[in-house]
Amino acid sequence: MAGRERVVRMSVEQPLWRALTAYRVLTLVYAALLAGFGHTKYERPWVAVAFLGFLALWTLATLPRVANAASCTKRFLGLDLTVALTGVLLTPLADFDAQHMDGPTLPSIWTAGSVLAFALKGGWRWAAFASTLVAVANIVERGEPSEDTFHNVVLVWVASIAIGYVVEVARASERTLARALEIEAATRERERLARDIHDSVLQVLAMVQRRGTALGGEAAELGRMAGEQEVALRTLVSSGLVPTTRVSEDGAEGAVVRAVVTDGSDGPGSAGTDLRALLAPHAGSRVSFAEPGAPVVLAAGAARELAAAVSAALDNVRVHAGPDAQAWILVEDEPDEVIVTVRDDGPGIPEGRLDQAEGEGRLGVALSIRGRLRDLGGTAELISVPGQGTEVELKVPKVSRGKAGTTR
């Protein structure tokens, strides 16, 4: 699929929800073991048994609720915290000495799971609210809280707020990453459309303008109107509304393209294409074509993009190198790369011309040639010596590192 890529992402906080699910089960077992080993100290053991039985049913029944943020509703959080606070406040009823000793409450550290659920769902503010209620319940349960009680209360309060803050930062980072991926995908799609427009609309408008001016009369007026439309379209491109390119006026007085292309694929089951068949039609009286004796097979998308880049370079030769310029196309099939060289004997590119063309919105080399090869995982380098022609080297390994070779 040209210009399209699929990005599969998992929420960065999802592992935290899975950890919370495991924490609730493990702490339930821990609370039950504490009660079992210390059952002899309870004046009313039936209170402990009744609460822990209910806590077990509640924990197991609500595991799907703590699977993710969507299922963990405000109503559930309120009920879950109520269960935790009830267990804390029932502890003195089951154990008369609980207010005078620093032993565990009935739910023990299971209570922290309720607070952590608040942190994961709503961030540090929700965590501060829940941990404050738990702190008040623990102080009330102790009656005369000791230093250890205050220490445990502060620990839960600080830890839950810290986790809530980390969750908020993670969510903000995830949103930033998602936005960056959207921008990157949109940019690549704009560049793909740019190349398509360059190969059709702008080239036609430029040809009409040149031919109309040469013919004169009414044709000259048509050429003038075509030129105005071309300028208007280029203005939209420069503003980012309709990105496109124009190779024929990017300042390349002829071009030499040297491209190394990946042997990527267009998707499962896609067939390869012989690059020679795509380049052979360019051969003529002014263009010499040299090719290997064996097929030069590339993925269909990669072959099309490379052929389009070569076509764009030849357009520059025709426009800027003059009617008598000669061009050469050489195809080399190396073990790790395919190299296509397009060379001309034009006057070359004056220093600073490409930067000037890019500033004026004529981005043919930047997008139509370099953009294509970059999507194949390659790089582009233009070499030109005044009076000795022009050369652009585009290198892409056969082992695809780009996106065009895998999802185009």
CSV table of N, CA and C in Angstrom, one decimal, residues 158-254:
chain,number,residue,atom,x,y,z
A,158,VAL,N,2.8,9.0,50.0
A,158,VAL,CA,3.9,9.4,49.1
A,158,VAL,C,4.0,8.5,47.9
A,159,ALA,N,4.0,7.2,48.1
A,159,ALA,CA,4.2,6.2,47.1
A,159,ALA,C,3.1,6.3,46.0
A,160,SER,N,1.8,6.4,46.5
A,160,SER,CA,0.7,6.5,45.6
A,160,SER,C,0.7,7.7,44.8
A,161,ILE,N,1.1,8.9,45.4
A,161,ILE,CA,1.1,10.1,44.6
A,161,ILE,C,2.2,10.0,43.6
A,162,ALA,N,3.4,9.5,43.9
A,162,ALA,CA,4.5,9.3,43.0
A,162,ALA,C,4.1,8.5,41.8
A,163,ILE,N,3.4,7.4,42.1
A,163,ILE,CA,2.9,6.5,41.0
A,163,ILE,C,1.9,7.2,40.1
A,164,GLY,N,1.0,7.9,40.7
A,164,GLY,CA,0.0,8.7,40.0
A,164,GLY,C,0.7,9.7,39.1
A,165,TYR,N,1.8,10.4,39.6
A,165,TYR,CA,2.5,11.4,38.8
A,165,TYR,C,3.2,10.7,37.6
A,166,VAL,N,3.8,9.6,37.8
A,166,VAL,CA,4.5,8.8,36.8
A,166,VAL,C,3.5,8.4,35.7
A,167,VAL,N,2.3,8.0,36.1
A,167,VAL,CA,1.3,7.6,35.1
A,167,VAL,C,0.9,8.8,34.3
A,168,GLU,N,0.7,10.0,34.9
A,168,GLU,CA,0.4,11.2,34.1
A,168,GLU,C,1.5,11.5,33.1
A,169,VAL,N,2.7,11.4,33.5
A,169,VAL,CA,3.8,11.7,32.6
A,169,VAL,C,3.9,10.7,31.5
A,170,ALA,N,3.6,9.4,31.8
A,170,ALA,CA,3.6,8.4,30.7
A,170,ALA,C,2.5,8.7,29.7
A,171,ARG,N,1.3,9.1,30.2
A,171,ARG,CA,0.2,9.4,29.3
A,171,ARG,C,0.5,10.6,28.4
A,172,ALA,N,1.1,11.6,29.0
A,172,ALA,CA,1.5,12.8,28.2
A,172,ALA,C,2.5,12.4,27.1
A,173,SER,N,3.5,11.5,27.5
A,173,SER,CA,4.5,11.1,26.5
A,173,SER,C,3.9,10.3,25.4
A,174,GLU,N,2.9,9.4,25.8
A,174,GLU,CA,2.3,8.6,24.8
A,174,GLU,C,1.5,9.5,23.8
A,175,ARG,N,0.8,10.5,24.3
A,175,ARG,CA,0.1,11.4,23.4
A,175,ARG,C,1.1,12.1,22.5
A,176,THR,N,2.2,12.5,23.0
A,176,THR,CA,3.2,13.2,22.2
A,176,THR,C,3.7,12.3,21.1
A,177,LEU,N,4.0,11.1,21.5
A,177,LEU,CA,4.5,10.1,20.5
A,177,LEU,C,3.5,9.8,19.4
A,178,ALA,N,2.2,9.7,19.8
A,178,ALA,CA,1.2,9.4,18.9
A,178,ALA,C,1.0,10.6,17.9
A,179,ARG,N,1.1,11.8,18.4
A,179,ARG,CA,1.1,13.0,17.5
A,179,ARG,C,2.2,13.0,16.6
A,180,ALA,N,3.4,12.7,17.1
A,180,ALA,CA,4.6,12.7,16.2
A,180,ALA,C,4.5,11.6,15.1
A,181,LEU,N,3.9,10.5,15.4
A,181,LEU,CA,3.7,9.4,14.4
A,181,LEU,C,2.7,9.9,13.4
A,182,GLU,N,1.7,10.6,13.8
A,182,GLU,CA,0.7,11.1,12.9
A,182,GLU,C,1.3,12.1,11.9
A,183,ILE,N,2.1,13.0,12.5
A,183,ILE,CA,2.7,14.0,11.7
A,183,ILE,C,3.7,13.4,10.7
A,184,GLU,N,4.4,12.4,11.1
A,184,GLU,CA,5.4,11.7,10.2
A,184,GLU,C,4.6,11.0,9.1
A,185,ALA,N,3.5,10.3,9.4
A,185,ALA,CA,2.7,9.6,8.4
A,185,ALA,C,2.1,10.6,7.4
A,186,ALA,N,1.6,11.7,7.9
A,186,ALA,CA,1.0,12.8,7.1
A,186,ALA,C,2.1,13.4,6.2
A,187,THR,N,3.3,13.6,6.7
A,187,THR,CA,4.4,14.2,5.9
A,187,THR,C,4.7,13.2,4.8
A,188,ARG,N,4.9,11.9,5.0
A,188,ARG,CA,5.2,11.0,4.0
A,188,ARG,C,4.1,10.9,3.0
A,189,GLU,N,2.9,11.0,3.4
A,189,GLU,CA,1.8,10.9,2.4
A,189,GLU,C,1.8,12.2,1.5
A,190,ARG,N,2.1,13.3,2.1
A,190,ARG,CA,2.1,14.6,1.3
A,190,ARG,C,3.3,14.5,0.3
A,191,GLU,N,4.4,13.9,0.7
A,191,GLU,CA,5.5,13.8,-0.2
A,191,GLU,C,5.1,12.8,-1.3
A,192,ARG,N,4.4,11.7,-1.0
A,192,ARG,CA,4.0,10.8,-2.1
A,192,ARG,C,3.1,11.5,-3.1
A,193,LEU,N,2.1,12.3,-2.5
A,193,LEU,CA,1.2,13.0,-3.4
A,193,LEU,C,2.0,14.1,-4.2
A,194,ALA,N,3.1,14.6,-3.6
A,194,ALA,CA,3.9,15.6,-4.3
A,194,ALA,C,4.5,15.0,-5.5
A,195,ARG,N,5.0,13.8,-5.4
A,195,ARG,CA,5.7,13.2,-6.5
A,195,ARG,C,4.6,12.9,-7.6
A,196,ASP,N,3.5,12.4,-7.2
A,196,ASP,CA,2.4,12.2,-8.2
A,196,ASP,C,2.0,13.4,-9.0
A,197,ILE,N,1.9,14.5,-8.2
A,197,ILE,CA,1.5,15.8,-8.9
A,197,ILE,C,2.6,16.3,-9.8
A,198,HIS,N,3.8,16.1,-9.3
A,198,HIS,CA,5.0,16.5,-10.2
A,198,HIS,C,5.0,15.7,-11.5
A,199,ASP,N,4.7,14.5,-11.4
A,199,ASP,CA,4.7,13.6,-12.6
A,199,ASP,C,3.5,13.9,-13.6
A,200,SER,N,2.6,14.7,-13.1
A,200,SER,CA,1.4,14.9,-14.0
A,200,SER,C,1.1,16.4,-14.1
A,201,VAL,N,0.5,17.0,-13.1
A,201,VAL,CA,-0.1,18.3,-13.2
A,201,VAL,C,1.0,19.4,-13.5
A,202,LEU,N,2.0,19.5,-12.7
A,202,LEU,CA,3.0,20.6,-12.9
A,202,LEU,C,3.7,20.4,-14.2
A,203,GLN,N,4.0,19.2,-14.5
A,203,GLN,CA,4.8,19.0,-15.8
A,203,GLN,C,3.9,19.4,-17.0
A,204,VAL,N,2.6,19.1,-16.9
A,204,VAL,CA,1.7,19.6,-18.0
A,204,VAL,C,1.6,21.1,-18.1
A,205,LEU,N,1.4,21.7,-16.9
A,205,LEU,CA,1.3,23.2,-16.9
A,205,LEU,C,2.6,23.8,-17.4
A,206,ALA,N,3.8,23.3,-17.0
A,206,ALA,CA,5.0,23.8,-17.5
A,206,ALA,C,5.2,23.7,-19.0
A,207,MET,N,4.7,22.6,-19.5
A,207,MET,CA,4.8,22.3,-21.0
A,207,MET,C,3.9,23.3,-21.7
A,208,VAL,N,2.7,23.5,-21.2
A,208,VAL,CA,1.7,24.4,-21.8
A,208,VAL,C,2.3,25.8,-21.8
A,209,GLN,N,2.9,26.2,-20.7
A,209,GLN,CA,3.4,27.5,-20.6
A,209,GLN,C,4.5,27.7,-21.7
A,210,ARG,N,5.4,26.8,-21.7
A,210,ARG,CA,6.6,26.9,-22.7
A,210,ARG,C,6.1,26.9,-24.1
A,211,ARG,N,5.2,26.0,-24.4
A,211,ARG,CA,4.8,25.9,-25.8
A,211,ARG,C,3.9,27.1,-26.2
A,212,GLY,N,3.1,27.5,-25.3
A,212,GLY,CA,2.2,28.7,-25.6
A,212,GLY,C,3.1,29.9,-25.9
A,213,THR,N,4.1,30.1,-25.0
A,213,THR,CA,4.9,31.3,-25.2
A,213,THR,C,5.7,31.2,-26.6
A,214,ALA,N,6.1,30.0,-26.9
A,214,ALA,CA,6.8,29.9,-28.2
A,214,ALA,C,5.9,30.1,-29.4
A,215,LEU,N,4.6,29.7,-29.3
A,215,LEU,CA,3.7,29.8,-30.5
A,215,LEU,C,3.2,31.3,-30.6
A,216,GLY,N,3.0,32.0,-29.5
A,216,GLY,CA,2.5,33.3,-29.5
A,216,GLY,C,1.0,33.4,-29.8
A,217,GLY,N,0.5,34.6,-29.9
A,217,GLY,CA,-1.0,34.7,-30.2
A,217,GLY,C,-1.8,34.3,-29.0
A,218,GLU,N,-3.0,33.6,-29.4
A,218,GLU,CA,-3.9,33.1,-28.3
A,218,GLU,C,-3.2,32.0,-27.5
A,219,ALA,N,-2.3,31.3,-28.1
A,219,ALA,CA,-1.6,30.2,-27.4
A,219,ALA,C,-0.7,30.8,-26.3
A,220,ALA,N,-0.2,32.0,-26.6
A,220,ALA,CA,0.6,32.7,-25.5
A,220,ALA,C,-0.2,33.0,-24.3
A,221,GLU,N,-1.5,33.4,-24.5
A,221,GLU,CA,-2.4,33.7,-23.4
A,221,GLU,C,-2.7,32.5,-22.6
A,222,LEU,N,-2.9,31.4,-23.3
A,222,LEU,CA,-3.1,30.1,-22.6
A,222,LEU,C,-1.9,29.7,-21.8
A,223,GLY,N,-0.7,30.0,-22.4
A,223,GLY,CA,0.5,29.7,-21.7
A,223,GLY,C,0.7,30.5,-20.4
A,224,ARG,N,0.3,31.8,-20.6
A,224,ARG,CA,0.3,32.7,-19.4
A,224,ARG,C,-0.6,32.2,-18.3
A,225,MET,N,-1.8,31.8,-18.7
A,225,MET,CA,-2.8,31.3,-17.7
A,225,MET,C,-2.3,30.0,-17.0
A,226,ALA,N,-1.6,29.1,-17.8
A,226,ALA,CA,-1.1,27.9,-17.3
A,226,ALA,C,0.0,28.2,-16.3
A,227,GLY,N,0.9,29.2,-16.6
A,227,GLY,CA,1.9,29.6,-15.7
A,227,GLY,C,1.4,30.2,-14.4
A,228,GLU,N,0.3,31.0,-14.5
A,228,GLU,CA,-0.3,31.5,-13.2
A,228,GLU,C,-0.8,30.4,-12.4
A,229,GLN,N,-1.5,29.4,-13.0
A,229,GLN,CA,-2.0,28.2,-12.2
A,229,GLN,C,-0.8,27.4,-11.6
A,230,GLU,N,0.3,27.3,-12.3
A,230,GLU,CA,1.4,26.6,-11.8
A,230,GLU,C,2.0,27.3,-10.6
A,231,VAL,N,2.1,28.7,-10.7
A,231,VAL,CA,2.6,29.5,-9.5
A,231,VAL,C,1.6,29.3,-8.3
A,232,ALA,N,0.3,29.4,-8.6
A,232,ALA,CA,-0.7,29.2,-7.5
A,232,ALA,C,-0.6,27.9,-6.8
A,233,LEU,N,-0.4,26.8,-7.6
A,233,LEU,CA,-0.3,25.5,-7.0
A,233,LEU,C,1.0,25.4,-6.2
A,234,ARG,N,2.1,26.0,-6.7
A,234,ARG,CA,3.3,25.9,-6.0
A,234,ARG,C,3.2,26.7,-4.7
A,235,THR,N,2.5,27.8,-4.7
A,235,THR,CA,2.3,28.6,-3.5
A,235,THR,C,1.5,27.7,-2.4
A,236,LEU,N,0.5,27.0,-2.9
A,236,LEU,CA,-0.2,26.1,-1.9
A,236,LEU,C,0.8,25.0,-1.4
A,237,VAL,N,1.7,24.5,-2.3
A,237,VAL,CA,2.6,23.6,-1.8
A,237,VAL,C,3.5,24.1,-0.8
A,238,SER,N,4.0,25.3,-1.0
A,238,SER,CA,4.9,26.0,0.0
A,238,SER,C,4.3,26.2,1.3
A,239,SER,N,3.0,26.5,1.3
A,239,SER,CA,2.2,26.7,2.5
A,239,SER,C,1.9,25.5,3.3
A,240,GLY,N,2.1,24.3,2.6
A,240,GLY,CA,1.9,23.0,3.3
A,240,GLY,C,0.5,22.5,3.1
A,241,LEU,N,-0.3,23.2,2.3
A,241,LEU,CA,-1.7,22.8,2.0
A,241,LEU,C,-1.8,21.7,1.0
A,242,VAL,N,-1.0,21.8,-0.1
A,242,VAL,CA,-1.0,20.8,-1.1
A,242,VAL,C,0.5,20.6,-1.5
A,243,PRO,N,1.2,19.8,-0.8
A,243,PRO,CA,2.6,19.6,-1.1
A,243,PRO,C,2.8,18.9,-2.4
A,244,THR,N,3.8,19.4,-3.2
A,244,THR,CA,4.2,18.9,-4.4
A,244,THR,C,5.6,19.2,-4.8
A,245,THR,N,6.0,18.8,-5.9
A,245,THR,CA,7.4,19.1,-6.3
A,245,THR,C,7.4,19.6,-7.8
A,246,ARG,N,8.5,20.1,-8.2
A,246,ARG,CA,8.7,20.4,-9.6
A,246,ARG,C,10.2,20.2,-9.9
A,247,VAL,N,10.4,19.1,-10.6
A,247,VAL,CA,11.8,18.8,-10.9
A,247,VAL,C,12.3,19.6,-12.0
A,248,SER,N,11.5,20.0,-13.0
A,248,SER,CA,12.0,20.7,-14.1
A,248,SER,C,12.5,22.0,-13.9
A,249,GLU,N,12.2,22.6,-12.7
A,249,GLU,CA,12.7,24.0,-12.4
A,249,GLU,C,13.4,24.0,-11.0
A,250,ASP,N,14.0,23.0,-10.6
A,250,ASP,CA,14.6,23.0,-9.3
A,250,ASP,C,16.1,23.4,-9.4
A,251,GLY,N,16.5,23.9,-10.6
A,251,GLY,CA,17.8,24.4,-10.8
A,251,GLY,C,18.8,23.4,-11.2
A,252,ALA,N,18.4,22.1,-11.5
A,252,ALA,CA,19.4,21.1,-11.9
A,252,ALA,C,19.6,21.2,-13.4
A,253,GLU,N,20.7,21.8,-13.8
A,253,GLU,CA,21.0,21.9,-15.2
A,253,GLU,C,21.5,20.5,-15.7
A,254,GLY,N,20.6,19.6,-15.8
A,254,GLY,CA,20.9,18.2,-16.1
A,254,GLY,C,21.2,17.5,-14.8
